[in-house]
């Protein structure tokens, strides 16, 4: 059974950085790509970027280029999202999901990031 | 990044059939597969349609979808109170090299 378990709530000050983790289990980690999607309060879904695990290649949405880094640790089957220079507008629920250009078939439970 | 266009809300009574439209462009829906997601308040989205019209094994056949040109449509037949949720379409955009989502449609069961 595939599971994506994310790290917990983060409260950050403007200008700081945050790291969110997503530990995966079930399935062969290197067979897949993973993405990060965020949802601001009362808003829709926004793709931040994704990583193709076996290539160790990450790509990002235009808005997040240079501010977001997605990495993966094959030894622990964990995907990471690092975001710097946080602003109040980055307050959101951050989801990891399995998939990138294809469908997102499994999702994490979400990690709340509050910038205040 | 440009998103896909969905109506803000659709409402109907139990038992009716509703459709949700998703409009894009030649760089996304016109050239790439569409997926649909259901999201209940406080929960993560769940995949209900992939590759334009395919259902995961645990999704009832009351949910169906199609794609034509640069638009896609999700249909929910025999609407039930438990179908009240937000629905999002998604597709890869091969010009932006990014995943794009629709703005979401709230389904209201009257």
mmCIF file with all atom_site columns, C-alpha atoms in Angstrom:
data_model
loop_
_atom_site.group_PDB
_atom_site.id
_atom_site.type_symbol
_atom_site.label_atom_id
_atom_site.label_alt_id
_atom_site.label_comp_id
_atom_site.label_asym_id
_atom_site.label_entity_id
_atom_site.label_seq_id
_atom_site.pdbx_PDB_ins_code
_atom_site.Cartn_x
_atom_site.Cartn_y
_atom_site.Cartn_z
_atom_site.occupancy
_atom_site.B_iso_or_equiv
_atom_site.pdbx_formal_charge
_atom_site.auth_seq_id
_atom_site.auth_comp_id
_atom_site.auth_asym_id
_atom_site.auth_atom_id
_atom_site.pdbx_PDB_model_num
ATOM 1   C CA . UNK A 1 1   ? 0.000   0.000  0.000   1.00 0.00 ? 1   UNK A CA 1
ATOM 2   C CA . UNK A 1 2   ? 1.425   3.330  -1.078  1.00 0.00 ? 2   UNK A CA 1
ATOM 3   C CA . UNK A 1 3   ? 1.684   5.980  1.628   1.00 0.00 ? 3   UNK A CA 1
ATOM 4   C CA . UNK A 1 4   ? 3.101   9.497  1.610   1.00 0.00 ? 4   UNK A CA 1
ATOM 5   C CA . UNK A 1 5   ? 3.624   10.854 5.127   1.00 0.00 ? 5   UNK A CA 1
ATOM 6   C CA . UNK A 1 6   ? 4.571   14.498 5.454   1.00 0.00 ? 6   UNK A CA 1
ATOM 7   C CA . UNK A 1 7   ? 6.236   16.507 8.189   1.00 0.00 ? 7   UNK A CA 1
ATOM 8   C CA . UNK A 1 8   ? 4.202   18.672 10.528  1.00 0.00 ? 8   UNK A CA 1
ATOM 9   C CA . UNK A 1 9   ? 3.166   22.273 10.899  1.00 0.00 ? 9   UNK A CA 1
ATOM 10  C CA . UNK A 1 10  ? 5.733   25.029 10.482  1.00 0.00 ? 10  UNK A CA 1
ATOM 11  C CA . UNK A 1 11  ? 5.458   28.639 11.629  1.00 0.00 ? 11  UNK A CA 1
ATOM 12  C CA . UNK A 1 12  ? 8.040   30.914 10.045  1.00 0.00 ? 12  UNK A CA 1
ATOM 13  C CA . UNK A 1 13  ? 8.927   34.556 9.957   1.00 0.00 ? 13  UNK A CA 1
ATOM 14  C CA . UNK A 1 14  ? 8.948   36.520 6.695   1.00 0.00 ? 14  UNK A CA 1
ATOM 15  C CA . UNK A 1 15  ? 12.313  36.255 4.956   1.00 0.00 ? 15  UNK A CA 1
ATOM 16  C CA . UNK A 1 16  ? 13.151  32.881 6.475   1.00 0.00 ? 16  UNK A CA 1
ATOM 17  C CA . UNK A 1 17  ? 13.286  29.417 4.898   1.00 0.00 ? 17  UNK A CA 1
ATOM 18  C CA . UNK A 1 18  ? 11.358  26.198 5.409   1.00 0.00 ? 18  UNK A CA 1
ATOM 19  C CA . UNK A 1 19  ? 11.913  22.526 4.656   1.00 0.00 ? 19  UNK A CA 1
ATOM 20  C CA . UNK A 1 20  ? 9.010   20.108 4.289   1.00 0.00 ? 20  UNK A CA 1
ATOM 21  C CA . UNK A 1 21  ? 9.554   16.380 3.988   1.00 0.00 ? 21  UNK A CA 1
ATOM 22  C CA . UNK A 1 22  ? 7.502   13.573 2.446   1.00 0.00 ? 22  UNK A CA 1
ATOM 23  C CA . UNK A 1 23  ? 8.412   9.999  3.390   1.00 0.00 ? 23  UNK A CA 1
ATOM 24  C CA . UNK A 1 24  ? 7.089   7.458  0.925   1.00 0.00 ? 24  UNK A CA 1
ATOM 25  C CA . UNK A 1 25  ? 6.442   3.740  1.291   1.00 0.00 ? 25  UNK A CA 1
ATOM 26  C CA . UNK A 1 26  ? 5.016   1.060  -0.979  1.00 0.00 ? 26  UNK A CA 1
ATOM 27  C CA . UNK A 1 27  ? 6.028   0.862  -4.610  1.00 0.00 ? 27  UNK A CA 1
ATOM 28  C CA . UNK A 1 28  ? 9.541   1.238  -5.996  1.00 0.00 ? 28  UNK A CA 1
ATOM 29  C CA . UNK A 1 29  ? 10.681  4.768  -5.175  1.00 0.00 ? 29  UNK A CA 1
ATOM 30  C CA . UNK A 1 30  ? 12.964  5.143  -8.180  1.00 0.00 ? 30  UNK A CA 1
ATOM 31  C CA . UNK A 1 31  ? 10.186  4.161  -10.613 1.00 0.00 ? 31  UNK A CA 1
ATOM 32  C CA . UNK A 1 32  ? 8.271   7.345  -9.992  1.00 0.00 ? 32  UNK A CA 1
ATOM 33  C CA . UNK A 1 33  ? 8.277   11.127 -9.997  1.00 0.00 ? 33  UNK A CA 1
ATOM 34  C CA . UNK A 1 34  ? 6.950   13.235 -7.152  1.00 0.00 ? 34  UNK A CA 1
ATOM 35  C CA . UNK A 1 35  ? 5.561   16.758 -7.063  1.00 0.00 ? 35  UNK A CA 1
ATOM 36  C CA . UNK A 1 36  ? 4.799   19.462 -4.548  1.00 0.00 ? 36  UNK A CA 1
ATOM 37  C CA . UNK A 1 37  ? 1.436   21.223 -4.757  1.00 0.00 ? 37  UNK A CA 1
ATOM 38  C CA . UNK A 1 38  ? 0.258   23.982 -2.464  1.00 0.00 ? 38  UNK A CA 1
ATOM 39  C CA . UNK A 1 39  ? -3.145  25.334 -1.519  1.00 0.00 ? 39  UNK A CA 1
ATOM 40  C CA . UNK A 1 40  ? -3.482  28.763 0.063   1.00 0.00 ? 40  UNK A CA 1
ATOM 41  C CA . UNK A 1 41  ? -6.456  29.258 2.426   1.00 0.00 ? 41  UNK A CA 1
ATOM 42  C CA . UNK A 1 42  ? -9.676  29.143 0.435   1.00 0.00 ? 42  UNK A CA 1
ATOM 43  C CA . UNK A 1 43  ? -7.787  28.866 -2.844  1.00 0.00 ? 43  UNK A CA 1
ATOM 44  C CA . UNK A 1 44  ? -7.099  26.252 -5.524  1.00 0.00 ? 44  UNK A CA 1
ATOM 45  C CA . UNK A 1 45  ? -4.181  23.968 -6.259  1.00 0.00 ? 45  UNK A CA 1
ATOM 46  C CA . UNK A 1 46  ? -0.824  25.319 -7.442  1.00 0.00 ? 46  UNK A CA 1
ATOM 47  C CA . UNK A 1 47  ? 2.077   23.183 -8.680  1.00 0.00 ? 47  UNK A CA 1
ATOM 48  C CA . UNK A 1 48  ? 5.466   24.213 -7.314  1.00 0.00 ? 48  UNK A CA 1
ATOM 49  C CA . UNK A 1 49  ? 7.612   21.622 -9.060  1.00 0.00 ? 49  UNK A CA 1
ATOM 50  C CA . UNK A 1 50  ? 8.481   17.965 -9.353  1.00 0.00 ? 50  UNK A CA 1
ATOM 51  C CA . UNK A 1 51  ? 11.384  15.548 -9.367  1.00 0.00 ? 51  UNK A CA 1
ATOM 52  C CA . UNK A 1 52  ? 12.005  12.474 -11.504 1.00 0.00 ? 52  UNK A CA 1
ATOM 53  C CA . UNK A 1 53  ? 13.663  10.188 -8.968  1.00 0.00 ? 53  UNK A CA 1
ATOM 54  C CA . UNK A 1 54  ? 15.822  7.915  -11.168 1.00 0.00 ? 54  UNK A CA 1
ATOM 55  C CA . UNK A 1 55  ? 17.207  10.933 -13.063 1.00 0.00 ? 55  UNK A CA 1
ATOM 56  C CA . UNK A 1 56  ? 17.436  13.031 -9.882  1.00 0.00 ? 56  UNK A CA 1
ATOM 57  C CA . UNK A 1 57  ? 16.121  15.864 -12.048 1.00 0.00 ? 57  UNK A CA 1
ATOM 58  C CA . UNK A 1 58  ? 13.822  18.534 -10.678 1.00 0.00 ? 58  UNK A CA 1
ATOM 59  C CA . UNK A 1 59  ? 11.818  21.118 -12.592 1.00 0.00 ? 59  UNK A CA 1
ATOM 60  C CA . UNK A 1 60  ? 9.865   24.027 -11.205 1.00 0.00 ? 60  UNK A CA 1
ATOM 61  C CA . UNK A 1 61  ? 6.955   26.286 -11.975 1.00 0.00 ? 61  UNK A CA 1
ATOM 62  C CA . UNK A 1 62  ? 8.042   29.649 -13.346 1.00 0.00 ? 62  UNK A CA 1
ATOM 63  C CA . UNK A 1 63  ? 6.876   31.507 -10.241 1.00 0.00 ? 63  UNK A CA 1
ATOM 64  C CA . UNK A 1 64  ? 9.103   29.388 -8.027  1.00 0.00 ? 64  UNK A CA 1
ATOM 65  C CA . UNK A 1 65  ? 12.318  29.195 -10.033 1.00 0.00 ? 65  UNK A CA 1
ATOM 66  C CA . UNK A 1 66  ? 15.231  30.168 -7.829  1.00 0.00 ? 66  UNK A CA 1
ATOM 67  C CA . UNK A 1 67  ? 13.199  30.129 -4.619  1.00 0.00 ? 67  UNK A CA 1
ATOM 68  C CA . UNK A 1 68  ? 12.249  26.469 -4.383  1.00 0.00 ? 68  UNK A CA 1
ATOM 69  C CA . UNK A 1 69  ? 14.450  23.370 -4.380  1.00 0.00 ? 69  UNK A CA 1
ATOM 70  C CA . UNK A 1 70  ? 13.112  19.827 -4.558  1.00 0.00 ? 70  UNK A CA 1
ATOM 71  C CA . UNK A 1 71  ? 15.415  16.954 -3.658  1.00 0.00 ? 71  UNK A CA 1
ATOM 72  C CA . UNK A 1 72  ? 15.095  13.253 -2.945  1.00 0.00 ? 72  UNK A CA 1
ATOM 73  C CA . UNK A 1 73  ? 16.930  10.821 -0.664  1.00 0.00 ? 73  UNK A CA 1
ATOM 74  C CA . UNK A 1 74  ? 16.813  7.381  -2.262  1.00 0.00 ? 74  UNK A CA 1
ATOM 75  C CA . UNK A 1 75  ? 18.124  5.693  0.892   1.00 0.00 ? 75  UNK A CA 1
ATOM 76  C CA . UNK A 1 76  ? 15.038  6.740  2.870   1.00 0.00 ? 76  UNK A CA 1
ATOM 77  C CA . UNK A 1 77  ? 12.558  7.164  -0.014  1.00 0.00 ? 77  UNK A CA 1
ATOM 78  C CA . UNK A 1 78  ? 11.937  10.725 1.117   1.00 0.00 ? 78  UNK A CA 1
ATOM 79  C CA . UNK A 1 79  ? 11.263  13.804 -0.980  1.00 0.00 ? 79  UNK A CA 1
ATOM 80  C CA . UNK A 1 80  ? 12.045  17.293 0.299   1.00 0.00 ? 80  UNK A CA 1
ATOM 81  C CA . UNK A 1 81  ? 10.795  20.774 -0.484  1.00 0.00 ? 81  UNK A CA 1
ATOM 82  C CA . UNK A 1 82  ? 12.983  23.715 0.455   1.00 0.00 ? 82  UNK A CA 1
ATOM 83  C CA . UNK A 1 83  ? 11.603  27.213 0.045   1.00 0.00 ? 83  UNK A CA 1
ATOM 84  C CA . UNK A 1 84  ? 13.467  30.411 0.902   1.00 0.00 ? 84  UNK A CA 1
ATOM 85  C CA . UNK A 1 85  ? 12.661  34.106 1.248   1.00 0.00 ? 85  UNK A CA 1
ATOM 86  C CA . UNK A 1 86  ? 9.210   33.320 2.619   1.00 0.00 ? 86  UNK A CA 1
ATOM 87  C CA . UNK A 1 87  ? 6.459   35.933 2.483   1.00 0.00 ? 87  UNK A CA 1
ATOM 88  C CA . UNK A 1 88  ? 2.996   36.020 4.003   1.00 0.00 ? 88  UNK A CA 1
ATOM 89  C CA . UNK A 1 89  ? 1.670   34.877 0.609   1.00 0.00 ? 89  UNK A CA 1
ATOM 90  C CA . UNK A 1 90  ? 3.456   31.545 1.092   1.00 0.00 ? 90  UNK A CA 1
ATOM 91  C CA . UNK A 1 91  ? 1.076   30.641 3.924   1.00 0.00 ? 91  UNK A CA 1
ATOM 92  C CA . UNK A 1 92  ? -0.590  27.481 2.648   1.00 0.00 ? 92  UNK A CA 1
ATOM 93  C CA . UNK A 1 93  ? -1.058  23.741 2.925   1.00 0.00 ? 93  UNK A CA 1
ATOM 94  C CA . UNK A 1 94  ? 1.774   22.014 1.065   1.00 0.00 ? 94  UNK A CA 1
ATOM 95  C CA . UNK A 1 95  ? 1.071   18.577 -0.410  1.00 0.00 ? 95  UNK A CA 1
ATOM 96  C CA . UNK A 1 96  ? 3.435   16.067 -1.901  1.00 0.00 ? 96  UNK A CA 1
ATOM 97  C CA . UNK A 1 97  ? 1.950   13.832 -4.565  1.00 0.00 ? 97  UNK A CA 1
ATOM 98  C CA . UNK A 1 98  ? 3.213   10.936 -6.643  1.00 0.00 ? 98  UNK A CA 1
ATOM 99  C CA . UNK A 1 99  ? 3.401   11.983 -10.278 1.00 0.00 ? 99  UNK A CA 1
ATOM 100 C CA . UNK A 1 100 ? 4.653   14.881 -12.354 1.00 0.00 ? 100 UNK A CA 1
ATOM 101 C CA . UNK A 1 101 ? 3.447   15.306 -15.931 1.00 0.00 ? 101 UNK A CA 1
ATOM 102 C CA . UNK A 1 102 ? 1.067   12.370 -15.465 1.00 0.00 ? 102 UNK A CA 1
ATOM 103 C CA . UNK A 1 103 ? -1.750  11.993 -12.912 1.00 0.00 ? 103 UNK A CA 1
ATOM 104 C CA . UNK A 1 104 ? -1.135  12.431 -9.188  1.00 0.00 ? 104 UNK A CA 1
ATOM 105 C CA . UNK A 1 105 ? -2.340  9.055  -7.935  1.00 0.00 ? 105 UNK A CA 1
ATOM 106 C CA . UNK A 1 106 ? -1.304  9.302  -4.276  1.00 0.00 ? 106 UNK A CA 1
ATOM 107 C CA . UNK A 1 107 ? -1.120  12.358 -2.022  1.00 0.00 ? 107 UNK A CA 1
ATOM 108 C CA . UNK A 1 108 ? 0.366   13.132 1.356   1.00 0.00 ? 108 UNK A CA 1
ATOM 109 C CA . UNK A 1 109 ? -1.809  14.439 4.166   1.00 0.00 ? 109 UNK A CA 1
ATOM 110 C CA . UNK A 1 110 ? -0.505  18.005 3.771   1.00 0.00 ? 110 UNK A CA 1
ATOM 111 C CA . UNK A 1 111 ? 1.890   20.158 5.789   1.00 0.00 ? 111 UNK A CA 1
ATOM 112 C CA . UNK A 1 112 ? 0.713   23.516 7.037   1.00 0.00 ? 112 UNK A CA 1
ATOM 113 C CA . UNK A 1 113 ? 3.177   26.361 6.633   1.00 0.00 ? 113 UNK A CA 1
ATOM 114 C CA . UNK A 1 114 ? 2.258   29.664 8.250   1.00 0.00 ? 114 UNK A CA 1
ATOM 115 C CA . UNK A 1 115 ? 4.369   32.751 7.598   1.00 0.00 ? 115 UNK A CA 1
ATOM 116 C CA . UNK A 1 116 ? 3.714   35.416 10.165  1.00 0.00 ? 116 UNK A CA 1
ATOM 117 C CA . UNK B 2 1   ? 1.501   30.113 -14.625 1.00 0.00 ? 1   UNK B CA 1
ATOM 118 C CA . UNK B 2 2   ? -1.730  30.025 -16.601 1.00 0.00 ? 2   UNK B CA 1
ATOM 119 C CA . UNK B 2 3   ? -4.387  27.731 -15.287 1.00 0.00 ? 3   UNK B CA 1
ATOM 120 C CA . UNK B 2 4   ? -7.368  25.902 -16.697 1.00 0.00 ? 4   UNK B CA 1
ATOM 121 C CA . UNK B 2 5   ? -10.860 27.372 -16.546 1.00 0.00 ? 5   UNK B CA 1
ATOM 122 C CA . UNK B 2 6   ? -13.687 25.767 -14.573 1.00 0.00 ? 6   UNK B CA 1
ATOM 123 C CA . UNK B 2 7   ? -17.059 27.112 -13.424 1.00 0.00 ? 7   UNK B CA 1
ATOM 124 C CA . UNK B 2 8   ? -16.977 28.175 -9.756  1.00 0.00 ? 8   UNK B CA 1
ATOM 125 C CA . UNK B 2 9   ? -19.922 26.009 -8.768  1.00 0.00 ? 9   UNK B CA 1
ATOM 126 C CA . UNK B 2 10  ? -22.500 23.538 -10.019 1.00 0.00 ? 10  UNK B CA 1
ATOM 127 C CA . UNK B 2 11  ? -25.615 22.563 -8.090  1.00 0.00 ? 11  UNK B CA 1
ATOM 128 C CA . UNK B 2 12  ? -28.285 19.899 -8.516  1.00 0.00 ? 12  UNK B CA 1
ATOM 129 C CA . UNK B 2 13  ? -30.634 17.703 -6.533  1.00 0.00 ? 13  UNK B CA 1
ATOM 130 C CA . UNK B 2 14  ? -29.859 14.100 -5.572  1.00 0.00 ? 14  UNK B CA 1
ATOM 131 C CA . UNK B 2 15  ? -30.184 11.653 -8.434  1.00 0.00 ? 15  UNK B CA 1
ATOM 132 C CA . UNK B 2 16  ? -29.494 14.184 -11.164 1.00 0.00 ? 16  UNK B CA 1
ATOM 133 C CA . UNK B 2 17  ? -26.512 14.194 -13.485 1.00 0.00 ? 17  UNK B CA 1
ATOM 134 C CA . UNK B 2 18  ? -24.132 17.136 -13.490 1.00 0.00 ? 18  UNK B CA 1
ATOM 135 C CA . UNK B 2 19  ? -21.256 18.073 -15.737 1.00 0.00 ? 19  UNK B CA 1
ATOM 136 C CA . UNK B 2 20  ? -18.192 20.182 -14.966 1.00 0.00 ? 20  UNK B CA 1
ATOM 137 C CA . UNK B 2 21  ? -16.271 21.772 -17.815 1.00 0.00 ? 21  UNK B CA 1
ATOM 138 C CA . UNK B 2 22  ? -12.527 22.398 -17.945 1.00 0.00 ? 22  UNK B CA 1
ATOM 139 C CA . UNK B 2 23  ? -11.176 24.641 -20.661 1.00 0.00 ? 23  UNK B CA 1
ATOM 140 C CA . UNK B 2 24  ? -7.523  24.900 -21.640 1.00 0.00 ? 24  UNK B CA 1
ATOM 141 C CA . UNK B 2 25  ? -5.347  25.429 -24.671 1.00 0.00 ? 25  UNK B CA 1
ATOM 142 C CA . UNK B 2 26  ? -3.350  23.581 -27.317 1.00 0.00 ? 26  UNK B CA 1
ATOM 143 C CA . UNK B 2 27  ? -0.314  23.440 -25.027 1.00 0.00 ? 27  UNK B CA 1
ATOM 144 C CA . UNK B 2 28  ? -2.118  21.570 -22.256 1.00 0.00 ? 28  UNK B CA 1
ATOM 145 C CA . UNK B 2 29  ? -5.490  19.831 -22.714 1.00 0.00 ? 29  UNK B CA 1
ATOM 146 C CA . UNK B 2 30  ? -5.167  19.957 -26.500 1.00 0.00 ? 30  UNK B CA 1
ATOM 147 C CA . UNK B 2 31  ? -1.961  17.943 -26.427 1.00 0.00 ? 31  UNK B CA 1
ATOM 148 C CA . UNK B 2 32  ? -1.810  16.243 -23.007 1.00 0.00 ? 32  UNK B CA 1
ATOM 149 C CA . UNK B 2 33  ? -3.915  13.961 -20.850 1.00 0.00 ? 33  UNK B CA 1
ATOM 150 C CA . UNK B 2 34  ? -6.371  15.325 -18.302 1.00 0.00 ? 34  UNK B CA 1
ATOM 151 C CA . UNK B 2 35  ? -6.903  14.126 -14.752 1.00 0.00 ? 35  UNK B CA 1
ATOM 152 C CA . UNK B 2 36  ? -9.632  15.033 -12.268 1.00 0.00 ? 36  UNK B CA 1
ATOM 153 C CA . UNK B 2 37  ? -9.427  15.312 -8.480  1.00 0.00 ? 37  UNK B CA 1
ATOM 154 C CA . UNK B 2 38  ? -12.054 15.363 -5.745  1.00 0.00 ? 38  UNK B CA 1
ATOM 155 C CA . UNK B 2 39  ? -11.324 17.263 -2.545  1.00 0.00 ? 39  UNK B CA 1
ATOM 156 C CA . UNK B 2 40  ? -13.394 17.304 0.631   1.00 0.00 ? 40  UNK B CA 1
ATOM 157 C CA . UNK B 2 41  ? -12.882 20.152 3.143   1.00 0.00 ? 41  UNK B CA 1
ATOM 158 C CA . UNK B 2 42  ? -9.785  19.600 5.253   1.00 0.00 ? 42  UNK B CA 1
ATOM 159 C CA . UNK B 2 43  ? -8.666  16.614 3.181   1.00 0.00 ? 43  UNK B CA 1
ATOM 160 C CA . UNK B 2 44  ? -6.060  16.016 0.497   1.00 0.00 ? 44  UNK B CA 1
ATOM 161 C CA . UNK B 2 45  ? -7.255  15.789 -3.113  1.00 0.00 ? 45  UNK B CA 1
ATOM 162 C CA . UNK B 2 46  ? -8.012  12.319 -4.468  1.00 0.00 ? 46  UNK B CA 1
ATOM 163 C CA . UNK B 2 47  ? -7.557  11.183 -8.068  1.00 0.00 ? 47  UNK B CA 1
ATOM 164 C CA . UNK B 2 48  ? -10.902 10.176 -9.597  1.00 0.00 ? 48  UNK B CA 1
ATOM 165 C CA . UNK B 2 49  ? -10.120 10.261 -13.343 1.00 0.00 ? 49  UNK B CA 1
ATOM 166 C CA . UNK B 2 50  ? -6.815  9.852  -15.195 1.00 0.00 ? 50  UNK B CA 1
ATOM 167 C CA . UNK B 2 51  ? -5.772  9.692  -18.862 1.00 0.00 ? 51  UNK B CA 1
ATOM 168 C CA . UNK B 2 52  ? -8.866  11.713 -19.829 1.00 0.00 ? 52  UNK B CA 1
ATOM 169 C CA . UNK B 2 53  ? -11.486 9.065  -19.047 1.00 0.00 ? 53  UNK B CA 1
ATOM 170 C CA . UNK B 2 54  ? -10.049 6.215  -16.947 1.00 0.00 ? 54  UNK B CA 1
ATOM 171 C CA . UNK B 2 55  ? -11.177 5.550  -13.364 1.00 0.00 ? 55  UNK B CA 1
ATOM 172 C CA . UNK B 2 56  ? -9.038  4.146  -10.543 1.00 0.00 ? 56  UNK B CA 1
ATOM 173 C CA . UNK B 2 57  ? -10.475 0.818  -9.398  1.00 0.00 ? 57  UNK B CA 1
ATOM 174 C CA . UNK B 2 58  ? -12.048 2.269  -6.242  1.00 0.00 ? 58  UNK B CA 1
ATOM 175 C CA . UNK B 2 59  ? -13.967 5.071  -8.018  1.00 0.00 ? 59  UNK B CA 1
ATOM 176 C CA . UNK B 2 60  ? -17.610 4.239  -8.843  1.00 0.00 ? 60  UNK B CA 1
ATOM 177 C CA . UNK B 2 61  ? -18.734 4.299  -12.470 1.00 0.00 ? 61  UNK B CA 1
ATOM 178 C CA . UNK B 2 62  ? -21.101 7.165  -11.679 1.00 0.00 ? 62  UNK B CA 1
ATOM 179 C CA . UNK B 2 63  ? -18.022 9.284  -12.389 1.00 0.00 ? 63  UNK B CA 1
ATOM 180 C CA . UNK B 2 64  ? -17.082 9.611  -16.041 1.00 0.00 ? 64  UNK B CA 1
ATOM 181 C CA . UNK B 2 65  ? -15.084 12.034 -18.134 1.00 0.00 ? 65  UNK B CA 1
ATOM 182 C CA . UNK B 2 66  ? -14.212 12.924 -21.697 1.00 0.00 ? 66  UNK B CA 1
ATOM 183 C CA . UNK B 2 67  ? -11.965 15.232 -23.655 1.00 0.00 ? 67  UNK B CA 1
ATOM 184 C CA . UNK B 2 68  ? -12.485 17.029 -26.937 1.00 0.00 ? 68  UNK B CA 1
ATOM 185 C CA . UNK B 2 69  ? -10.008 19.463 -28.435 1.00 0.00 ? 69  UNK B CA 1
ATOM 186 C CA . UNK B 2 70  ? -8.884  21.879 -25.743 1.00 0.00 ? 70  UNK B CA 1
ATOM 187 C CA . UNK B 2 71  ? -11.716 21.089 -23.309 1.00 0.00 ? 71  UNK B CA 1
ATOM 188 C CA . UNK B 2 72  ? -12.564 18.300 -20.910 1.00 0.00 ? 72  UNK B CA 1
ATOM 189 C CA . UNK B 2 73  ? -15.733 17.391 -19.044 1.00 0.00 ? 73  UNK B CA 1
ATOM 190 C CA . UNK B 2 74  ? -16.396 15.490 -15.832 1.00 0.00 ? 74  UNK B CA 1
ATOM 191 C CA . UNK B 2 75  ? -19.847 13.993 -15.354 1.00 0.00 ? 75  UNK B CA 1
ATOM 192 C CA . UNK B 2 76  ? -21.346 12.717 -12.119 1.00 0.00 ? 76  UNK B CA 1
ATOM 193 C CA . UNK B 2 77  ? -24.461 10.608 -12.564 1.00 0.00 ? 77  UNK B CA 1
ATOM 194 C CA . UNK B 2 78  ? -26.953 9.782  -9.819  1.00 0.00 ? 78  UNK B CA 1
ATOM 195 C CA . UNK B 2 79  ? -25.680 12.654 -7.683  1.00 0.00 ? 79  UNK B CA 1
ATOM 196 C CA . UNK B 2 80  ? -25.443 11.833 -3.972  1.00 0.00 ? 80  UNK B CA 1
ATOM 197 C CA . UNK B 2 81  ? -25.044 14.097 -0.918  1.00 0.00 ? 81  UNK B CA 1
ATOM 198 C CA . UNK B 2 82  ? -21.609 12.520 -0.390  1.00 0.00 ? 82  UNK B CA 1
ATOM 199 C CA . UNK B 2 83  ? -20.485 13.921 -3.757  1.00 0.00 ? 83  UNK B CA 1
ATOM 200 C CA . UNK B 2 84  ? -20.514 17.438 -2.334  1.00 0.00 ? 84  UNK B CA 1
ATOM 201 C CA . UNK B 2 85  ? -16.878 18.491 -2.703  1.00 0.00 ? 85  UNK B CA 1
ATOM 202 C CA . UNK B 2 86  ? -14.497 20.613 -4.739  1.00 0.00 ? 86  UNK B CA 1
ATOM 203 C CA . UNK B 2 87  ? -13.431 19.172 -8.100  1.00 0.00 ? 87  UNK B CA 1
ATOM 204 C CA . UNK B 2 88  ? -10.245 20.114 -9.960  1.00 0.00 ? 88  UNK B CA 1
ATOM 205 C CA . UNK B 2 89  ? -9.002  19.277 -13.437 1.00 0.00 ? 89  UNK B CA 1
ATOM 206 C CA . UNK B 2 90  ? -5.298  19.082 -14.160 1.00 0.00 ? 90  UNK B CA 1
ATOM 207 C CA . UNK B 2 91  ? -3.022  18.691 -17.159 1.00 0.00 ? 91  UNK B CA 1
ATOM 208 C CA . UNK B 2 92  ? 0.612   19.056 -18.129 1.00 0.00 ? 92  UNK B CA 1
ATOM 209 C CA . UNK B 2 93  ? 1.443   22.189 -20.109 1.00 0.00 ? 93  UNK B CA 1
ATOM 210 C CA . UNK B 2 94  ? 4.223   21.414 -22.575 1.00 0.00 ? 94  UNK B CA 1
ATOM 211 C CA . UNK B 2 95  ? 5.062   25.070 -23.241 1.00 0.00 ? 95  UNK B CA 1
ATOM 212 C CA . UNK B 2 96  ? 5.286   26.052 -19.565 1.00 0.00 ? 96  UNK B CA 1
ATOM 213 C CA . UNK B 2 97  ? 6.752   22.604 -18.710 1.00 0.00 ? 97  UNK B CA 1
ATOM 214 C CA . UNK B 2 98  ? 4.523   22.704 -15.668 1.00 0.00 ? 98  UNK B CA 1
ATOM 215 C CA . UNK B 2 99  ? 1.435   21.049 -14.254 1.00 0.00 ? 99  UNK B CA 1
ATOM 216 C CA . UNK B 2 100 ? -1.586  23.329 -14.475 1.00 0.00 ? 100 UNK B CA 1
ATOM 217 C CA . UNK B 2 101 ? -4.837  22.992 -12.576 1.00 0.00 ? 101 UNK B CA 1
ATOM 218 C CA . UNK B 2 102 ? -8.294  24.373 -12.975 1.00 0.00 ? 102 UNK B CA 1
ATOM 219 C CA . UNK B 2 103 ? -9.563  26.899 -10.466 1.00 0.00 ? 103 UNK B CA 1
ATOM 220 C CA . UNK B 2 104 ? -11.877 24.330 -8.938  1.00 0.00 ? 104 UNK B CA 1
ATOM 221 C CA . UNK B 2 105 ? -15.620 23.721 -9.058  1.00 0.00 ? 105 UNK B CA 1
ATOM 222 C CA . UNK B 2 106 ? -17.716 23.350 -5.929  1.00 0.00 ? 106 UNK B CA 1
ATOM 223 C CA . UNK B 2 107 ? -20.462 20.779 -6.346  1.00 0.00 ? 107 UNK B CA 1
ATOM 224 C CA . UNK B 2 108 ? -23.516 21.562 -4.238  1.00 0.00 ? 108 UNK B CA 1
ATOM 225 C CA . UNK B 2 109 ? -26.182 18.932 -3.649  1.00 0.00 ? 109 UNK B CA 1
ATOM 226 C CA . UNK B 2 110 ? -29.462 20.720 -2.968  1.00 0.00 ? 110 UNK B CA 1
#
